[in-house]
């Protein structure tokens, strides 16, 4: 039964207590009711006089008369799947009267599904948390909260007013930290219908664990660094070989070919007319 049907049953129970052996008007209960889809609701038809006739509940839904007294009748209405208007009609002193029960059907969060884009990530890696609440309505007033342990990572309250059931989906991107591996990730869905005469429905997903690893080395960068170092060593080796060969040549001949070529180039430049 709907978690909000308790008020309807309480009203019906109070109606029976008030009406037994009493000539006063019974407690009638709320005229606006919230009922979960496919569930049942207790409806108490109470007349405005003490000796009504033709006291009936008009509805196309299946109903069962549970108990009755002179001034009221208690019905159970089954399989409510859409918004309905139930008419409680009766005749007092030859005048037909009626009372309307407005029933609003809601689709509570029966499942809360949490998905991690990765089950194993390296420290500093971006990953996505998704929470899906299938087939809920109304979305207005539904709050979805993503948790890491008891810490709130993200929450979102929906404002859509479509009466038909929709999947509520919330995603959140975050970066993996070392401490993430020590906590469970979970998702909570809370439907708040108190402004509509209902109550609160709360569901929690199964927890998910994230494996966090140390970042793996970037082998491509390592190879590039090794190649650069080897190139530097090669260039240095060639330069040193050149220097030592020049020194060796000067020691044997007393002449530096490279330096001589450089000096000739300088002299030819100075000799050019201005």
GROMACS .gro file of C-alpha atoms in nm:
model
  274
    1UNK     CA    1   0.000   0.000   0.000
    2UNK     CA    2   0.106   0.358  -0.055
    3UNK     CA    3   0.304   0.510   0.232
    4UNK     CA    4   0.053   0.795   0.218
    5UNK     CA    5  -0.247   0.567   0.247
    6UNK     CA    6  -0.197   0.555   0.623
    7UNK     CA    7  -0.372   0.891   0.656
    8UNK     CA    8  -0.672   0.759   0.465
    9UNK     CA    9  -0.695   0.451   0.686
   10UNK     CA   10  -0.657   0.665   0.998
   11UNK     CA   11  -0.938   0.889   0.877
   12UNK     CA   12  -1.158   0.589   0.810
   13UNK     CA   13  -1.084   0.445   1.153
   14UNK     CA   14  -1.170   0.773   1.322
   15UNK     CA   15  -1.487   0.789   1.116
   16UNK     CA   16  -1.597   0.450   1.245
   17UNK     CA   17  -1.525   0.553   1.603
   18UNK     CA   18  -1.718   0.877   1.568
   19UNK     CA   19  -2.016   0.726   1.393
   20UNK     CA   20  -2.087   0.426   1.610
   21UNK     CA   21  -2.406   0.510   1.802
   22UNK     CA   22  -2.369   0.881   1.736
   23UNK     CA   23  -2.612   1.117   1.573
   24UNK     CA   24  -2.337   1.373   1.501
   25UNK     CA   25  -2.160   1.420   1.172
   26UNK     CA   26  -1.869   1.183   1.133
   27UNK     CA   27  -1.506   1.268   1.066
   28UNK     CA   28  -1.484   1.270   0.686
   29UNK     CA   29  -1.112   1.263   0.620
   30UNK     CA   30  -0.916   1.435   0.342
   31UNK     CA   31  -1.073   1.502   0.004
   32UNK     CA   32  -0.735   1.516  -0.176
   33UNK     CA   33  -0.543   1.190  -0.162
   34UNK     CA   34  -0.204   1.075  -0.292
   35UNK     CA   35  -0.194   0.710  -0.398
   36UNK     CA   36   0.092   0.505  -0.539
   37UNK     CA   37   0.027   0.364  -0.885
   38UNK     CA   38  -0.148   0.027  -0.872
   39UNK     CA   39  -0.215   0.047  -0.500
   40UNK     CA   40  -0.540   0.076  -0.308
   41UNK     CA   41  -0.700   0.348  -0.101
   42UNK     CA   42  -0.956   0.356   0.179
   43UNK     CA   43  -1.247   0.589   0.102
   44UNK     CA   44  -1.496   0.690   0.369
   45UNK     CA   45  -1.827   0.820   0.231
   46UNK     CA   46  -1.997   1.023   0.502
   47UNK     CA   47  -2.333   1.194   0.456
   48UNK     CA   48  -2.409   1.541   0.585
   49UNK     CA   49  -2.723   1.418   0.761
   50UNK     CA   50  -2.790   1.143   1.014
   51UNK     CA   51  -3.040   0.944   0.805
   52UNK     CA   52  -2.923   0.953   0.441
   53UNK     CA   53  -3.054   0.731   0.163
   54UNK     CA   54  -2.881   0.596  -0.147
   55UNK     CA   55  -2.533   0.643   0.003
   56UNK     CA   56  -2.299   0.510  -0.269
   57UNK     CA   57  -1.947   0.555  -0.403
   58UNK     CA   58  -1.948   0.616  -0.777
   59UNK     CA   59  -1.633   0.492  -0.952
   60UNK     CA   60  -1.534   0.264  -1.240
   61UNK     CA   61  -1.259   0.115  -1.025
   62UNK     CA   62  -1.297  -0.207  -0.835
   63UNK     CA   63  -1.418  -0.143  -0.482
   64UNK     CA   64  -1.517  -0.341  -0.176
   65UNK     CA   65  -1.753  -0.230   0.101
   66UNK     CA   66  -1.572  -0.298   0.426
   67UNK     CA   67  -1.816  -0.161   0.683
   68UNK     CA   68  -2.116   0.068   0.700
   69UNK     CA   69  -2.335   0.255   0.944
   70UNK     CA   70  -2.641   0.473   0.892
   71UNK     CA   71  -2.440   0.785   0.814
   72UNK     CA   72  -2.127   0.646   0.642
   73UNK     CA   73  -1.978   0.363   0.439
   74UNK     CA   74  -1.615   0.256   0.425
   75UNK     CA   75  -1.481   0.132   0.090
   76UNK     CA   76  -1.152  -0.005  -0.031
   77UNK     CA   77  -1.073   0.099  -0.391
   78UNK     CA   78  -0.826  -0.117  -0.583
   79UNK     CA   79  -0.569  -0.081  -0.861
   80UNK     CA   80  -0.561   0.295  -0.893
   81UNK     CA   81  -0.341   0.363  -1.196
   82UNK     CA   82  -0.429   0.721  -1.292
   83UNK     CA   83  -0.569   1.040  -1.143
   84UNK     CA   84  -0.933   0.986  -1.051
   85UNK     CA   85  -1.235   1.171  -0.917
   86UNK     CA   86  -1.448   0.952  -0.692
   87UNK     CA   87  -1.803   1.070  -0.620
   88UNK     CA   88  -1.967   0.991  -0.292
   89UNK     CA   89  -2.340   1.062  -0.343
   90UNK     CA   90  -2.632   1.045  -0.101
   91UNK     CA   91  -2.979   1.189  -0.048
   92UNK     CA   92  -3.071   1.397   0.255
   93UNK     CA   93  -3.432   1.511   0.307
   94UNK     CA   94  -3.509   1.438  -0.057
   95UNK     CA   95  -3.213   1.641  -0.188
   96UNK     CA   96  -2.925   1.463  -0.361
   97UNK     CA   97  -2.580   1.572  -0.250
   98UNK     CA   98  -2.232   1.457  -0.333
   99UNK     CA   99  -1.875   1.479  -0.217
  100UNK     CA  100  -1.574   1.456  -0.451
  101UNK     CA  101  -1.254   1.271  -0.363
  102UNK     CA  102  -0.964   1.382  -0.584
  103UNK     CA  103  -0.703   1.108  -0.609
  104UNK     CA  104  -0.359   1.191  -0.752
  105UNK     CA  105  -0.149   0.895  -0.858
  106UNK     CA  106   0.224   0.911  -0.805
  107UNK     CA  107   0.500   0.672  -0.905
  108UNK     CA  108   0.741   0.639  -0.613
  109UNK     CA  109   1.111   0.559  -0.658
  110UNK     CA  110   1.111   0.179  -0.636
  111UNK     CA  111   1.466   0.143  -0.765
  112UNK     CA  112   1.775   0.359  -0.739
  113UNK     CA  113   2.055   0.245  -0.970
  114UNK     CA  114   2.410   0.371  -0.926
  115UNK     CA  115   2.671   0.328  -1.200
  116UNK     CA  116   3.040   0.420  -1.194
  117UNK     CA  117   3.196   0.477  -1.537
  118UNK     CA  118   3.503   0.285  -1.413
  119UNK     CA  119   3.543   0.036  -1.133
  120UNK     CA  120   3.920   0.084  -1.126
  121UNK     CA  121   4.091   0.419  -1.188
  122UNK     CA  122   4.428   0.580  -1.128
  123UNK     CA  123   4.475   0.871  -0.891
  124UNK     CA  124   4.395   1.196  -1.072
  125UNK     CA  125   4.181   1.028  -1.336
  126UNK     CA  126   3.840   1.175  -1.420
  127UNK     CA  127   3.543   0.939  -1.380
  128UNK     CA  128   3.164   0.975  -1.391
  129UNK     CA  129   2.900   0.880  -1.135
  130UNK     CA  130   2.549   0.822  -1.269
  131UNK     CA  131   2.233   0.770  -1.067
  132UNK     CA  132   1.914   0.658  -1.239
  133UNK     CA  133   1.570   0.643  -1.078
  134UNK     CA  134   1.340   0.462  -1.323
  135UNK     CA  135   0.979   0.556  -1.389
  136UNK     CA  136   0.898   0.817  -1.124
  137UNK     CA  137   0.628   1.082  -1.124
  138UNK     CA  138   0.584   1.356  -1.047
  139UNK     CA  139   0.946   1.461  -1.088
  140UNK     CA  140   0.873   1.787  -0.912
  141UNK     CA  141   1.001   1.757  -0.558
  142UNK     CA  142   1.229   1.459  -0.630
  143UNK     CA  143   1.580   1.508  -0.493
  144UNK     CA  144   1.867   1.280  -0.597
  145UNK     CA  145   2.184   1.289  -0.387
  146UNK     CA  146   2.521   1.132  -0.473
  147UNK     CA  147   2.727   1.028  -0.173
  148UNK     CA  148   3.082   0.918  -0.102
  149UNK     CA  149   3.045   0.753   0.235
  150UNK     CA  150   2.845   1.014   0.423
  151UNK     CA  151   2.985   1.307   0.223
  152UNK     CA  152   2.750   1.470  -0.027
  153UNK     CA  153   2.922   1.498  -0.366
  154UNK     CA  154   2.626   1.636  -0.559
  155UNK     CA  155   2.251   1.672  -0.528
  156UNK     CA  156   1.979   1.779  -0.767
  157UNK     CA  157   1.614   1.864  -0.712
  158UNK     CA  158   1.390   1.827  -1.015
  159UNK     CA  159   1.127   2.085  -1.109
  160UNK     CA  160   0.948   1.911  -1.398
  161UNK     CA  161   0.573   1.879  -1.347
  162UNK     CA  162   0.485   1.616  -1.612
  163UNK     CA  163   0.239   1.368  -1.453
  164UNK     CA  164   0.366   1.070  -1.651
  165UNK     CA  165   0.650   0.857  -1.521
  166UNK     CA  166   1.000   0.942  -1.640
  167UNK     CA  167   1.350   0.821  -1.561
  168UNK     CA  168   1.532   1.070  -1.340
  169UNK     CA  169   1.902   1.071  -1.427
  170UNK     CA  170   2.178   1.260  -1.245
  171UNK     CA  171   2.545   1.252  -1.351
  172UNK     CA  172   2.849   1.398  -1.181
  173UNK     CA  173   3.211   1.411  -1.301
  174UNK     CA  174   3.484   1.399  -1.039
  175UNK     CA  175   3.854   1.323  -1.005
  176UNK     CA  176   3.976   1.011  -0.827
  177UNK     CA  177   4.162   1.063  -0.500
  178UNK     CA  178   4.351   0.807  -0.295
  179UNK     CA  179   4.092   0.817  -0.016
  180UNK     CA  180   3.810   0.732  -0.260
  181UNK     CA  181   3.908   0.367  -0.238
  182UNK     CA  182   3.819   0.362   0.132
  183UNK     CA  183   3.456   0.473   0.090
  184UNK     CA  184   3.141   0.336  -0.070
  185UNK     CA  185   2.962   0.542  -0.332
  186UNK     CA  186   2.582   0.546  -0.312
  187UNK     CA  187   2.278   0.738  -0.431
  188UNK     CA  188   1.968   0.846  -0.241
  189UNK     CA  189   1.633   0.942  -0.395
  190UNK     CA  190   1.374   1.127  -0.190
  191UNK     CA  191   1.029   1.217  -0.318
  192UNK     CA  192   0.870   1.498  -0.118
  193UNK     CA  193   0.493   1.529  -0.172
  194UNK     CA  194   0.404   1.702   0.154
  195UNK     CA  195   0.295   2.014  -0.031
  196UNK     CA  196   0.035   1.798  -0.210
  197UNK     CA  197  -0.098   1.631   0.099
  198UNK     CA  198   0.139   1.335   0.080
  199UNK     CA  199   0.458   1.253   0.262
  200UNK     CA  200   0.816   1.143   0.198
  201UNK     CA  201   0.942   0.839   0.008
  202UNK     CA  202   1.308   0.750   0.048
  203UNK     CA  203   1.515   0.492  -0.140
  204UNK     CA  204   1.891   0.420  -0.144
  205UNK     CA  205   2.096   0.241  -0.408
  206UNK     CA  206   2.324  -0.053  -0.347
  207UNK     CA  207   2.674   0.075  -0.257
  208UNK     CA  208   2.952   0.069  -0.515
  209UNK     CA  209   3.324   0.047  -0.439
  210UNK     CA  210   3.591   0.219  -0.650
  211UNK     CA  211   3.940   0.073  -0.678
  212UNK     CA  212   4.195   0.354  -0.685
  213UNK     CA  213   4.547   0.281  -0.812
  214UNK     CA  214   4.864   0.482  -0.832
  215UNK     CA  215   4.911   0.641  -1.176
  216UNK     CA  216   5.101   0.423  -1.422
  217UNK     CA  217   5.418   0.568  -1.579
  218UNK     CA  218   5.385   0.718  -1.924
  219UNK     CA  219   5.617   0.493  -2.123
  220UNK     CA  220   5.600   0.711  -2.432
  221UNK     CA  221   5.732   1.008  -2.239
  222UNK     CA  222   6.002   0.791  -2.084
  223UNK     CA  223   6.115   0.671  -2.429
  224UNK     CA  224   6.121   1.028  -2.562
  225UNK     CA  225   6.332   1.140  -2.265
  226UNK     CA  226   6.578   0.855  -2.321
  227UNK     CA  227   6.608   0.940  -2.693
  228UNK     CA  228   6.673   1.308  -2.612
  229UNK     CA  229   6.940   1.216  -2.358
  230UNK     CA  230   7.109   0.982  -2.605
  231UNK     CA  231   7.106   1.253  -2.874
  232UNK     CA  232   7.264   1.500  -2.633
  233UNK     CA  233   7.530   1.246  -2.541
  234UNK     CA  234   7.599   1.178  -2.910
  235UNK     CA  235   7.632   1.546  -2.994
  236UNK     CA  236   7.856   1.598  -2.693
  237UNK     CA  237   8.070   1.302  -2.797
  238UNK     CA  238   8.108   1.432  -3.154
  239UNK     CA  239   8.199   1.779  -3.026
  240UNK     CA  240   8.458   1.640  -2.786
  241UNK     CA  241   8.603   1.421  -3.061
  242UNK     CA  242   8.635   1.728  -3.283
  243UNK     CA  243   8.802   1.932  -3.009
  244UNK     CA  244   9.049   1.661  -2.920
  245UNK     CA  245   9.129   1.590  -3.285
  246UNK     CA  246   9.206   1.958  -3.341
  247UNK     CA  247   9.423   1.963  -3.033
  248UNK     CA  248   9.604   1.650  -3.148
  249UNK     CA  249   9.657   1.797  -3.499
  250UNK     CA  250   9.798   2.123  -3.352
  251UNK     CA  251  10.030   1.927  -3.131
  252UNK     CA  252  10.176   1.749  -3.433
  253UNK     CA  253  10.173   2.024  -3.696
  254UNK     CA  254  10.141   2.341  -3.494
  255UNK     CA  255   9.852   2.440  -3.717
  256UNK     CA  256   9.474   2.450  -3.673
  257UNK     CA  257   9.307   2.407  -4.014
  258UNK     CA  258   8.976   2.534  -3.893
  259UNK     CA  259   9.128   2.838  -3.724
  260UNK     CA  260   9.339   2.912  -4.034
  261UNK     CA  261   9.029   2.900  -4.253
  262UNK     CA  262   8.853   3.136  -4.016
  263UNK     CA  263   9.146   3.381  -4.019
  264UNK     CA  264   9.156   3.378  -4.404
  265UNK     CA  265   8.785   3.454  -4.411
  266UNK     CA  266   8.833   3.752  -4.177
  267UNK     CA  267   9.123   3.892  -4.380
  268UNK     CA  268   8.931   3.867  -4.706
  269UNK     CA  269   8.640   4.051  -4.550
  270UNK     CA  270   8.867   4.334  -4.429
  271UNK     CA  271   9.028   4.361  -4.770
  272UNK     CA  272   8.704   4.439  -4.949
  273UNK     CA  273   8.682   4.808  -5.053
  274UNK     CA  274   8.423   5.023  -4.887
   0.00000   0.00000   0.00000
